[in-house]
Amino acid sequence: MSNYKYKLSSIKAFAFDVDGVFTDGTVLATDSGDLLRCHNAKDGFAVRMAILNDYPVAIITGGSSNSIINRFKLVGIEREDIYLGSHYKIPDFLDFCDRHKIRPDEVLFMGDDIPDIGILKECGLATCPADAVNEVKEICEYISSYPGGKGCVRDVIEQVLKIQERWSANPEAYSG
Ligand SMILES: [Mg+2]
């Protein structure tokens, strides 16, 4: 088994940045001051699959909109696993690991930009979207063929769950 596949098989949790990972990085600023983001339903479904299979999932973002909380609570992520306003992200990542009693090297993280580099160096499997910045691509073990907001989250969750035989094509398996 290659080192990459071996790591996929040892992952116990996921952590993700938001802008440029769950989204294409576009933020629509409205006159009322709200910031609107487009998410991909296929990514959301994969997160839900991971949660239903008892993988803790963290959201660690510099963003601070309530819509981020609402979006990820909708797919089953616990409020305390959603870290907003996280600009220096390592302490939040380690807090997530501590609370779930998992080691940093058991976590797959995906980020796309310079604020993510600290976690990418600390986590077990460093991944990024196809359109991540070069500084991030250089240190990632896996670069998805999908860009941010277009299925890169689905890509990595699906690989982990499949290699661990936790992925099901039976719709009834995800009705919980
Ligand atoms: Mg980002």
Coordinates of N, CA and C and ligand atoms in Angstrom, one line a residue:
M1 N 0.9 -1.2 0.0 CA 0.0 0.0 0.0 C 0.9 1.3 0.0
S2 N 0.6 2.2 -0.9 CA 1.4 3.4 -0.9 C 1.2 4.2 0.4
N3 N 2.2 5.1 0.7 CA 2.1 5.9 1.9 C 0.8 6.7 1.9
Y4 N 0.4 7.2 0.8 CA -0.9 8.0 0.7 C -2.1 7.2 1.1
K5 N -2.1 6.0 0.5 CA -3.3 5.1 0.8 C -3.3 4.6 2.2
Y6 N -2.1 4.4 2.7 CA -1.9 4.0 4.1 C -2.5 5.1 5.0
K7 N -2.1 6.3 4.7 CA -2.7 7.4 5.5 C -4.2 7.5 5.4
L8 N -4.7 7.4 4.2 CA -6.2 7.4 4.0 C -6.9 6.4 5.0
S9 N -6.2 5.2 5.1 CA -6.8 4.2 5.9 C -6.7 4.5 7.4
S10 N -5.8 5.4 7.8 CA -5.7 5.7 9.3 C -6.4 7.0 9.7
I11 N -7.1 7.7 8.8 CA -7.7 8.9 9.1 C -9.0 8.7 10.0
K12 N -9.1 9.4 11.1 CA -10.2 9.3 12.0 C -11.1 10.5 12.1
A13 N -10.7 11.6 11.5 CA -11.5 12.8 11.5 C -11.0 13.8 10.4
F14 N -11.9 14.8 10.2 CA -11.6 15.7 9.1 C -11.7 17.1 9.6
A15 N -10.9 18.0 9.0 CA -11.0 19.4 9.3 C -10.9 20.2 8.0
F16 N -11.7 21.3 7.8 CA -11.7 22.0 6.6 C -11.7 23.5 6.8
D17 N -11.0 24.2 5.9 CA -11.2 25.6 5.8 C -12.5 25.8 5.0
V18 N -13.0 27.0 4.9 CA -14.3 27.3 4.1 C -14.0 27.9 2.8
D19 N -13.6 29.2 2.9 CA -13.5 30.0 1.6 C -12.4 29.4 0.7
G20 N -12.7 29.1 -0.5 CA -11.8 28.5 -1.4 C -11.7 26.9 -1.3
V21 N -12.4 26.4 -0.4 CA -12.5 24.9 -0.2 C -13.9 24.4 -0.4
F22 N -14.8 24.9 0.5 CA -16.3 24.6 0.3 C -16.8 25.6 -0.8
T23 N -16.1 26.7 -1.0 CA -16.6 27.7 -2.0 C -15.5 27.9 -3.0
D24 N -15.9 28.6 -4.1 CA -14.8 29.0 -5.1 C -14.0 30.2 -4.6
G25 N -14.3 30.7 -3.4 CA -13.5 31.8 -2.9 C -14.3 33.1 -3.0
T26 N -15.3 33.1 -3.8 CA -16.1 34.3 -4.0 C -16.9 34.6 -2.8
V27 N -16.9 35.9 -2.4 CA -17.8 36.3 -1.3 C -18.6 37.5 -1.8
L28 N -19.9 37.4 -1.8 CA -20.8 38.4 -2.3 C -21.1 39.4 -1.2
A29 N -20.7 40.6 -1.2 CA -20.9 41.5 -0.1 C -22.2 42.3 -0.5
T30 N -23.2 42.2 0.4 CA -24.5 42.9 0.1 C -24.5 44.3 0.8
D31 N -25.5 45.1 0.4 CA -25.6 46.4 0.9 C -25.9 46.4 2.5
S32 N -26.5 45.3 2.9 CA -26.8 45.2 4.3 C -25.6 44.8 5.2
G33 N -24.5 44.4 4.5 CA -23.3 44.0 5.2 C -23.2 42.5 5.3
D34 N -24.2 41.8 4.8 CA -24.0 40.3 4.8 C -23.0 39.9 3.8
L35 N -22.4 38.7 4.1 CA -21.5 38.1 3.1 C -22.1 36.8 2.7
L36 N -22.3 36.7 1.4 CA -23.0 35.5 0.9 C -22.0 34.5 0.2
R37 N -22.1 33.2 0.5 CA -21.2 32.2 -0.1 C -22.0 31.1 -0.8
C38 N -21.6 30.6 -1.9 CA -22.2 29.5 -2.6 C -21.5 28.2 -2.2
H39 N -22.3 27.2 -1.6 CA -21.8 25.9 -1.2 C -22.2 24.9 -2.3
N40 N -21.5 23.8 -2.3 CA -21.8 22.7 -3.2 C -22.5 21.6 -2.5
A41 N -23.7 21.2 -3.0 CA -24.5 20.2 -2.3 C -23.8 18.8 -2.2
K42 N -23.0 18.5 -3.2 CA -22.3 17.2 -3.1 C -21.3 17.2 -2.0
D43 N -20.6 18.3 -1.7 CA -19.7 18.4 -0.6 C -20.5 18.3 0.7
G44 N -21.6 19.0 0.8 CA -22.4 18.9 2.0 C -22.9 17.5 2.3
F45 N -23.2 16.8 1.3 CA -23.7 15.4 1.4 C -22.6 14.5 1.9
A46 N -21.4 14.7 1.4 CA -20.2 13.9 1.9 C -19.9 14.2 3.4
V47 N -20.0 15.5 3.8 CA -19.8 15.8 5.2 C -20.9 15.1 6.0
R48 N -22.1 15.1 5.6 CA -23.2 14.4 6.3 C -22.8 12.9 6.4
M49 N -22.3 12.3 5.3 CA -22.0 10.9 5.4 C -20.9 10.6 6.4
A50 N -19.9 11.5 6.4 CA -18.8 11.4 7.4 C -19.4 11.4 8.8
I51 N -20.2 12.4 9.1 CA -20.8 12.6 10.4 C -21.7 11.3 10.8
L52 N -22.5 10.8 9.9 CA -23.3 9.7 10.2 C -22.4 8.4 10.4
N53 N -21.2 8.4 9.9 CA -20.3 7.3 10.2 C -19.4 7.6 11.3
D54 N -19.7 8.6 12.1 CA -19.0 8.9 13.4 C -17.6 9.5 13.2
Y55 N -17.3 10.1 12.1 CA -16.1 10.9 12.0 C -16.3 12.3 12.5
P56 N -15.6 12.8 13.4 CA -15.7 14.2 13.8 C -15.2 15.1 12.6
V57 N -15.9 16.2 12.4 CA -15.6 17.1 11.3 C -15.5 18.5 11.9
A58 N -14.4 19.2 11.6 CA -14.2 20.6 12.1 C -14.2 21.5 10.9
I59 N -14.8 22.7 11.2 CA -14.7 23.8 10.2 C -13.9 24.9 10.9
I60 N -12.8 25.3 10.2 CA -11.9 26.2 10.8 C -11.6 27.4 9.8
T61 N -12.3 28.5 10.1 CA -12.3 29.5 9.0 C -12.1 30.9 9.6
G62 N -11.5 31.8 8.9 CA -11.3 33.2 9.2 C -12.7 33.9 9.1
G63 N -13.6 33.4 8.4 CA -14.9 34.0 8.3 C -15.7 34.0 9.6
S64 N -16.7 34.9 9.6 CA -17.4 35.0 10.9 C -18.9 35.2 10.7
S65 N -19.4 34.8 9.5 CA -20.9 35.0 9.2 C -21.7 33.9 9.9
N66 N -22.9 34.3 10.4 CA -23.8 33.3 11.0 C -24.2 32.3 10.0
S67 N -24.2 32.7 8.7 CA -24.6 31.7 7.6 C -23.7 30.5 7.6
I68 N -22.4 30.7 8.0 CA -21.5 29.6 8.0 C -21.9 28.5 9.1
I69 N -22.3 29.1 10.3 CA -22.8 28.2 11.3 C -24.1 27.4 10.8
N70 N -25.0 28.2 10.2 CA -26.2 27.6 9.8 C -26.0 26.5 8.7
R71 N -25.1 26.8 7.8 CA -24.8 25.8 6.7 C -24.3 24.5 7.3
F72 N -23.3 24.6 8.2 CA -22.7 23.4 8.6 C -23.5 22.7 9.7
K73 N -24.3 23.4 10.5 CA -25.2 22.7 11.4 C -26.2 21.9 10.6
L74 N -26.6 22.4 9.5 CA -27.6 21.7 8.6 C -27.1 20.4 8.2
V75 N -25.8 20.2 8.0 CA -25.2 18.9 7.5 C -24.8 18.1 8.7
G76 N -25.0 18.6 9.9 CA -24.7 17.7 11.1 C -23.5 18.0 11.9
I77 N -22.8 19.1 11.6 CA -21.6 19.4 12.4 C -22.0 20.1 13.7
E78 N -21.4 19.7 14.8 CA -21.7 20.3 16.1 C -21.2 21.7 16.1
R79 N -22.0 22.6 16.8 CA -21.6 24.0 16.9 C -20.2 24.2 17.4
E80 N -19.8 23.4 18.4 CA -18.4 23.6 19.0 C -17.3 23.2 18.1
D81 N -17.6 22.5 17.0 CA -16.6 22.1 16.0 C -16.5 23.1 14.8
I82 N -17.3 24.2 15.0 CA -17.3 25.2 13.9 C -16.5 26.4 14.5
Y83 N -15.3 26.6 14.1 CA -14.4 27.7 14.6 C -14.5 28.9 13.6
L84 N -15.1 30.0 14.0 CA -15.2 31.2 13.2 C -14.1 32.2 13.6
G85 N -13.8 33.1 12.8 CA -12.8 34.2 13.1 C -11.5 33.6 13.5
S86 N -11.1 32.5 12.9 CA -9.9 31.8 13.2 C -8.8 32.2 12.2
H87 N -8.0 33.1 12.6 CA -6.9 33.7 11.7 C -5.6 32.9 11.9
Y88 N -5.3 32.7 13.2 CA -4.1 31.8 13.4 C -4.7 30.5 13.9
K89 N -4.7 29.5 13.0 CA -5.7 28.4 13.1 C -5.2 27.2 13.9
I90 N -3.9 27.1 14.2 CA -3.4 26.0 14.9 C -4.1 25.7 16.3
P91 N -4.2 26.7 17.1 CA -4.9 26.5 18.4 C -6.3 25.9 18.3
D92 N -7.0 26.3 17.3 CA -8.4 25.8 17.1 C -8.3 24.3 16.7
F93 N -7.4 24.1 15.8 CA -7.2 22.7 15.3 C -6.8 21.8 16.5
L94 N -5.9 22.2 17.3 CA -5.5 21.4 18.5 C -6.6 21.2 19.5
D95 N -7.5 22.2 19.7 CA -8.6 22.2 20.5 C -9.6 21.1 20.0
F96 N -9.8 21.1 18.7 CA -10.7 20.1 18.1 C -10.1 18.7 18.4
C97 N -8.8 18.5 18.2 CA -8.2 17.2 18.4 C -8.4 16.8 19.9
D98 N -8.1 17.7 20.8 CA -8.2 17.4 22.2 C -9.6 17.0 22.6
R99 N -10.6 17.8 22.2 CA -12.0 17.5 22.6 C -12.5 16.1 22.1
H100 N -12.0 15.7 20.9 CA -12.4 14.4 20.4 C -11.4 13.3 20.7
K101 N -10.4 13.6 21.4 CA -9.4 12.6 21.8 C -8.8 11.9 20.6
I102 N -8.4 12.7 19.6 CA -7.7 12.2 18.5 C -6.4 12.9 18.3
R103 N -5.4 12.2 17.7 CA -4.1 12.8 17.5 C -4.2 13.7 16.2
P104 N -3.4 14.8 16.1 CA -3.3 15.6 14.9 C -3.0 14.7 13.7
D105 N -2.2 13.7 13.9 CA -1.8 12.9 12.7 C -2.9 11.9 12.3
E106 N -4.0 11.9 12.9 CA -5.2 11.1 12.5 C -6.2 12.0 11.8
V107 N -5.9 13.2 11.5 CA -6.8 14.2 10.9 C -6.4 14.5 9.5
L108 N -7.4 14.4 8.6 CA -7.2 14.9 7.2 C -7.6 16.4 7.2
F109 N -6.8 17.3 6.8 CA -7.2 18.7 6.7 C -7.1 19.2 5.2
M110 N -8.0 20.0 4.8 CA -8.0 20.6 3.5 C -8.0 22.1 3.6
G111 N -7.1 22.8 3.0 CA -7.0 24.3 3.0 C -6.5 24.8 1.7
D112 N -6.7 26.1 1.4 CA -6.3 26.6 0.1 C -5.3 27.7 0.1
D113 N -5.1 28.3 1.3 CA -4.3 29.6 1.3 C -3.4 29.6 2.5
I114 N -2.6 30.7 2.5 CA -1.5 30.8 3.5 C -1.9 30.6 5.0
P115 N -3.1 31.1 5.4 CA -3.5 30.9 6.8 C -3.6 29.4 7.2
D116 N -3.7 28.5 6.2 CA -3.9 27.1 6.4 C -2.6 26.3 6.6
I117 N -1.5 27.0 6.3 CA -0.2 26.3 6.2 C 0.2 25.6 7.5
G118 N -0.1 26.3 8.7 CA 0.2 25.8 10.0 C -0.4 24.4 10.2
I119 N -1.7 24.3 10.0 CA -2.4 23.1 10.2 C -2.0 22.0 9.1
L120 N -1.7 22.5 7.9 CA -1.3 21.5 6.9 C 0.0 20.8 7.3
K121 N 0.9 21.5 8.0 CA 2.1 20.9 8.4 C 1.9 20.0 9.7
E122 N 0.9 20.2 10.4 CA 0.6 19.5 11.7 C -0.2 18.3 11.5
C123 N -1.1 18.3 10.5 CA -2.1 17.3 10.4 C -1.5 16.0 9.8
G124 N -2.4 14.9 9.8 CA -1.9 13.6 9.3 C -1.8 13.5 7.8
L125 N -2.8 14.2 7.1 CA -2.8 14.2 5.7 C -3.2 15.5 5.2
A126 N -2.3 16.2 4.6 CA -2.4 17.6 4.1 C -3.0 17.6 2.6
T127 N -4.1 18.2 2.4 CA -4.8 18.1 1.1 C -5.2 19.5 0.7
C128 N -5.4 19.8 -0.6 CA -5.9 21.1 -1.0 C -6.7 20.9 -2.3
P129 N -7.5 22.0 -2.6 CA -8.2 22.0 -3.9 C -7.2 22.2 -5.1
A130 N -7.7 21.9 -6.3 CA -6.8 22.1 -7.5 C -6.3 23.5 -7.6
D131 N -7.1 24.5 -7.2 CA -6.8 25.9 -7.4 C -6.2 26.5 -6.1
A132 N -5.7 25.8 -5.2 CA -5.0 26.3 -4.0 C -3.8 27.2 -4.5
V133 N -3.3 28.1 -3.6 CA -2.2 28.9 -3.9 C -0.9 28.0 -3.9
N134 N 0.1 28.4 -4.6 CA 1.3 27.6 -4.8 C 2.0 27.2 -3.5
E135 N 2.0 28.1 -2.5 CA 2.6 27.8 -1.3 C 2.0 26.6 -0.6
V136 N 0.7 26.5 -0.7 CA -0.1 25.4 -0.1 C 0.2 24.1 -1.0
K137 N 0.1 24.2 -2.3 CA 0.3 23.0 -3.1 C 1.6 22.4 -2.9
E138 N 2.6 23.2 -2.6 CA 4.0 22.7 -2.4 C 4.1 21.8 -1.2
I139 N 3.2 22.0 -0.2 CA 3.4 21.2 1.0 C 2.3 20.1 1.2
C140 N 1.4 20.1 0.2 CA 0.3 19.1 0.4 C 0.7 17.7 -0.2
E141 N 0.2 16.7 0.5 CA 0.5 15.3 0.0 C -0.5 14.9 -1.1
Y142 N -1.7 15.6 -1.1 CA -2.7 15.3 -2.1 C -3.3 16.6 -2.6
I143 N -3.3 16.8 -3.9 CA -4.0 17.9 -4.5 C -5.1 17.4 -5.3
S144 N -6.4 17.7 -4.9 CA -7.6 17.2 -5.6 C -7.6 17.7 -7.0
S145 N -8.2 17.0 -7.9 CA -8.4 17.4 -9.2 C -9.5 18.4 -9.3
Y146 N -10.3 18.6 -8.2 CA -11.4 19.5 -8.2 C -11.1 20.8 -7.5
P147 N -11.5 21.9 -8.1 CA -11.2 23.2 -7.4 C -12.1 23.5 -6.3
G148 N -11.9 24.5 -5.5 CA -12.7 24.9 -4.4 C -14.2 25.1 -4.8
G149 N -15.1 24.6 -4.1 CA -16.5 24.8 -4.4 C -17.1 23.9 -5.4
K150 N -16.2 23.0 -6.0 CA -16.6 22.1 -7.1 C -16.4 20.7 -6.8
G151 N -16.4 20.3 -5.5 CA -16.3 18.9 -5.2 C -15.0 18.4 -4.6
C152 N -14.1 19.3 -4.2 CA -12.9 18.8 -3.6 C -13.1 18.2 -2.3
V153 N -14.0 18.7 -1.5 CA -14.3 18.1 -0.2 C -14.9 16.7 -0.4
R154 N -15.9 16.6 -1.3 CA -16.4 15.3 -1.6 C -15.3 14.3 -2.0
D155 N -14.4 14.8 -2.8 CA -13.3 13.9 -3.3 C -12.5 13.3 -2.1
V156 N -12.1 14.1 -1.1 CA -11.3 13.5 -0.1 C -12.1 12.7 0.9
I157 N -13.3 13.1 1.3 CA -14.1 12.3 2.2 C -14.4 11.0 1.6
E158 N -14.8 11.0 0.3 CA -15.2 9.8 -0.4 C -14.0 8.8 -0.4
Q159 N -12.8 9.3 -0.6 CA -11.6 8.4 -0.6 C -11.4 7.7 0.7
V160 N -11.5 8.5 1.8 CA -11.3 7.9 3.1 C -12.4 6.9 3.5
L161 N -13.6 7.3 3.3 CA -14.7 6.4 3.6 C -14.7 5.1 2.8
K162 N -14.3 5.2 1.5 CA -14.3 4.0 0.7 C -13.2 3.1 1.1
I163 N -12.0 3.6 1.4 CA -10.9 2.7 1.7 C -11.1 2.1 3.1
Q164 N -11.9 2.8 3.9 CA -12.3 2.2 5.3 C -13.6 1.5 5.2
E165 N -14.1 1.3 4.0 CA -15.4 0.5 3.8 C -16.5 1.1 4.6
R166 N -16.6 2.4 4.6 CA -17.7 3.1 5.3 C -18.6 3.8 4.3
W167 N -18.3 3.7 3.0 CA -19.1 4.5 2.0 C -20.2 3.5 1.5
S168 N -21.4 4.0 1.5 CA -22.4 3.1 0.9 C -23.2 3.8 -0.2
A169 N -23.5 3.1 -1.2 CA -24.3 3.6 -2.3 C -25.8 3.4 -2.1
N170 N -26.2 2.9 -0.9 CA -27.5 2.7 -0.5 C -28.1 3.9 0.1
P171 N -29.1 4.6 -0.5 CA -29.6 5.8 0.0 C -30.2 5.7 1.4
E172 N -30.7 4.5 1.8 CA -31.3 4.3 3.1 C -30.2 4.4 4.2
A173 N -28.9 4.2 3.8 CA -27.8 4.3 4.8 C -27.7 5.7 5.3
Y174 N -28.2 6.7 4.6 CA -28.0 8.1 4.9 C -29.3 8.8 5.3
S175 N -30.3 8.1 5.7 CA -31.5 8.7 6.0 C -31.6 9.2 7.5
G176 N -30.5 8.8 8.3 CA -30.6 9.2 9.7 C -30.4 10.6 10.0
Ligands
MG1 MG -9.4 29.6 2.3

